[in-house]
Short mmCIF file of C-alpha atoms in Angstrom, two decimals:
data_model
loop_
_atom_site.label_atom_id
_atom_site.label_comp_id
_atom_site.label_asym_id
_atom_site.label_seq_id
_atom_site.Cartn_x
_atom_site.Cartn_y
_atom_site.Cartn_z
CA UNK A 1 129.30 96.38 79.66
CA UNK A 2 127.73 99.75 78.81
CA UNK A 3 127.24 102.25 81.61
CA UNK A 4 123.60 102.57 82.65
CA UNK A 5 121.89 105.97 82.62
CA UNK A 6 118.68 107.45 83.92
CA UNK A 7 116.09 107.69 81.16
CA UNK A 8 113.13 109.46 82.85
CA UNK A 9 110.98 109.66 85.95
CA UNK A 10 107.84 107.60 85.32
CA UNK A 11 105.55 108.69 88.15
CA UNK A 12 105.07 109.81 91.72
CA UNK A 13 102.94 107.53 93.87
CA UNK A 14 100.47 108.70 96.50
CA UNK A 15 98.46 106.41 98.78
CA UNK A 16 94.90 107.61 99.44
CA UNK A 17 91.80 106.40 101.27
CA UNK A 18 89.34 107.48 98.57
CA UNK A 19 90.47 106.82 95.03
CA UNK A 20 87.32 108.47 93.65
CA UNK A 21 87.86 111.72 95.56
CA UNK A 22 91.51 111.87 94.52
CA UNK A 23 90.67 111.21 90.85
CA UNK A 24 88.00 113.94 90.93
CA UNK A 25 90.41 116.43 92.52
CA UNK A 26 93.33 115.79 90.18
CA UNK A 27 91.00 115.77 87.15
CA UNK A 28 89.77 119.23 88.19
CA UNK A 29 93.43 120.32 88.41
CA UNK A 30 93.84 119.29 84.78
CA UNK A 31 95.29 115.77 84.91
CA UNK A 32 93.61 113.04 82.86
CA UNK A 33 92.76 109.56 84.09
CA UNK A 34 94.96 107.31 81.97
CA UNK A 35 93.81 104.01 83.46
CA UNK A 36 92.77 102.01 86.50
CA UNK A 37 93.74 98.55 87.66
CA UNK A 38 93.87 96.26 90.65
CA UNK A 39 97.38 95.05 91.39
CA UNK A 40 97.45 91.93 93.53
CA UNK A 41 99.35 88.86 94.41
CA UNK A 42 102.60 87.64 95.79
CA UNK A 43 104.64 89.01 92.85
CA UNK A 44 103.59 92.60 93.68
CA UNK A 45 104.43 92.08 97.34
CA UNK A 46 107.93 90.97 96.36
CA UNK A 47 108.46 94.42 94.79
CA UNK A 48 107.07 96.40 97.76
CA UNK A 49 108.20 94.11 100.54
CA UNK A 50 104.62 93.84 101.84
CA UNK A 51 103.99 90.17 101.00
CA UNK A 52 100.61 89.30 99.50
CA UNK A 53 98.89 92.57 98.64
CA UNK A 54 95.86 93.94 96.83
CA UNK A 55 95.90 97.57 95.67
CA UNK A 56 93.57 99.60 93.45
CA UNK A 57 95.52 102.12 91.39
CA UNK A 58 94.61 104.99 89.10
CA UNK A 59 97.22 106.51 86.80
CA UNK A 60 96.78 110.23 86.15
CA UNK A 61 98.75 111.99 83.39
CA UNK A 62 99.57 115.66 82.87
CA UNK A 63 98.30 117.40 79.71
CA UNK A 64 101.76 117.30 78.10
CA UNK A 65 101.87 113.51 78.59
CA UNK A 66 105.27 113.59 80.30
CA UNK A 67 104.41 113.26 84.00
CA UNK A 68 102.21 110.81 85.85
CA UNK A 69 100.70 110.51 89.30
CA UNK A 70 99.91 107.01 90.54
CA UNK A 71 97.10 107.06 93.09
CA UNK A 72 96.90 103.88 95.18
CA UNK A 73 94.31 102.56 97.62
CA UNK A 74 95.53 99.58 99.63
CA UNK A 75 92.91 96.91 100.29
CA UNK A 76 95.43 94.50 101.85
CA UNK A 77 97.55 94.77 103.83
CA UNK A 78 95.94 97.57 105.87
CA UNK A 79 97.47 101.05 106.11
CA UNK A 80 100.01 101.27 108.94
CA UNK A 81 100.98 104.97 109.00
CA UNK A 82 99.55 108.36 108.06
CA UNK A 83 101.86 111.14 106.82
CA UNK A 84 99.22 113.40 105.25
CA UNK A 85 99.14 116.18 107.80
CA UNK A 86 102.81 116.54 108.69
CA UNK A 87 104.12 120.10 108.38
CA UNK A 88 106.13 121.29 105.38
CA UNK A 89 109.44 120.92 107.26
CA UNK A 90 108.94 117.21 108.14
CA UNK A 91 111.43 114.66 106.83
CA UNK A 92 110.36 112.58 103.85
CA UNK A 93 107.93 113.28 101.02
CA UNK A 94 107.11 116.98 100.85
CA UNK A 95 104.76 117.69 97.97
CA UNK A 96 104.11 117.40 94.28
CA UNK A 97 104.39 120.71 92.37
CA UNK A 98 102.25 121.51 89.35
CA UNK A 99 102.52 124.46 86.96
CA UNK A 100 99.11 125.93 86.14
CA UNK A 101 98.01 128.61 83.69
CA UNK A 102 96.00 130.72 86.16
CA UNK A 103 96.65 130.07 89.83
CA UNK A 104 93.70 132.15 91.10
CA UNK A 105 91.19 130.37 88.85
CA UNK A 106 92.71 126.99 89.74
CA UNK A 107 92.34 127.76 93.45
CA UNK A 108 88.70 128.82 93.02
CA UNK A 109 87.91 125.48 91.36
CA UNK A 110 89.85 123.42 93.91
CA UNK A 111 88.35 125.20 96.92
CA UNK A 112 84.98 123.81 95.81
CA UNK A 113 86.47 120.31 96.24
CA UNK A 114 87.75 121.04 99.74
CA UNK A 115 91.26 122.34 99.02
CA UNK A 116 92.71 124.64 101.66
CA UNK A 117 95.49 127.19 101.22
CA UNK A 118 98.43 126.36 103.53
CA UNK A 119 100.01 129.83 103.68
CA UNK A 120 99.52 132.54 101.09
CA UNK A 121 99.75 132.93 97.33
CA UNK A 122 103.06 134.78 96.90
CA UNK A 123 104.88 136.27 93.96
CA UNK A 124 108.56 135.44 93.50
CA UNK A 125 110.16 138.35 91.70
CA UNK A 126 108.64 138.74 88.21
CA UNK A 127 108.83 135.00 87.59
CA UNK A 128 106.20 133.01 89.51
CA UNK A 129 103.12 133.08 91.68
CA UNK A 130 103.36 130.17 94.11
CA UNK A 131 101.35 128.50 96.85
CA UNK A 132 100.87 125.27 98.76
CA UNK A 133 97.44 123.75 99.26
CA UNK A 134 96.12 120.77 101.15
CA UNK A 135 94.12 118.70 98.68
CA UNK A 136 92.08 115.54 99.16
CA UNK A 137 92.84 113.83 102.46
CA UNK A 138 95.27 116.60 103.43
CA UNK A 139 97.79 115.88 100.65
CA UNK A 140 100.28 118.72 100.24
CA UNK A 141 100.34 120.07 96.68
CA UNK A 142 102.32 122.99 95.26
CA UNK A 143 100.96 125.24 92.52
CA UNK A 144 103.06 127.57 90.37
CA UNK A 145 102.05 130.07 87.69
CA UNK A 146 104.76 131.33 85.34
CA UNK A 147 104.48 135.10 84.93
CA UNK A 148 106.03 135.57 81.49
CA UNK A 149 109.29 137.23 82.51
CA UNK A 150 111.14 133.94 82.78
#
């Protein structure tokens, strides 16, 4: 039997209350809506361990086509926990990081959609400008701008 190997990472999933707000926000960041669907039934619950479930999903893709963000809104069963506002040093999911062309311009656009800067925009050596923001529903998102001396 041939040894198995990792081929790629398909997507990162984020559960949201408002699919529309999340799609609008991530579209403004530069991702493209690849598709929407409702996933339901006992088969899906066997994968997640939630039993019978009904979930609306939207798949967002980065401009290079290599990375995807799966946004999910659970209709059933109801949400049981909320991790959106935990601090950066909490155990578990931290953030998704995106490389942008112009971090200042990106922030200006995202502020208009309710994004809030977590700390400061900082420069790491001559390599990157970096920051964390809270996006729709308090989701933690990292932004990085490459500075050309990489």
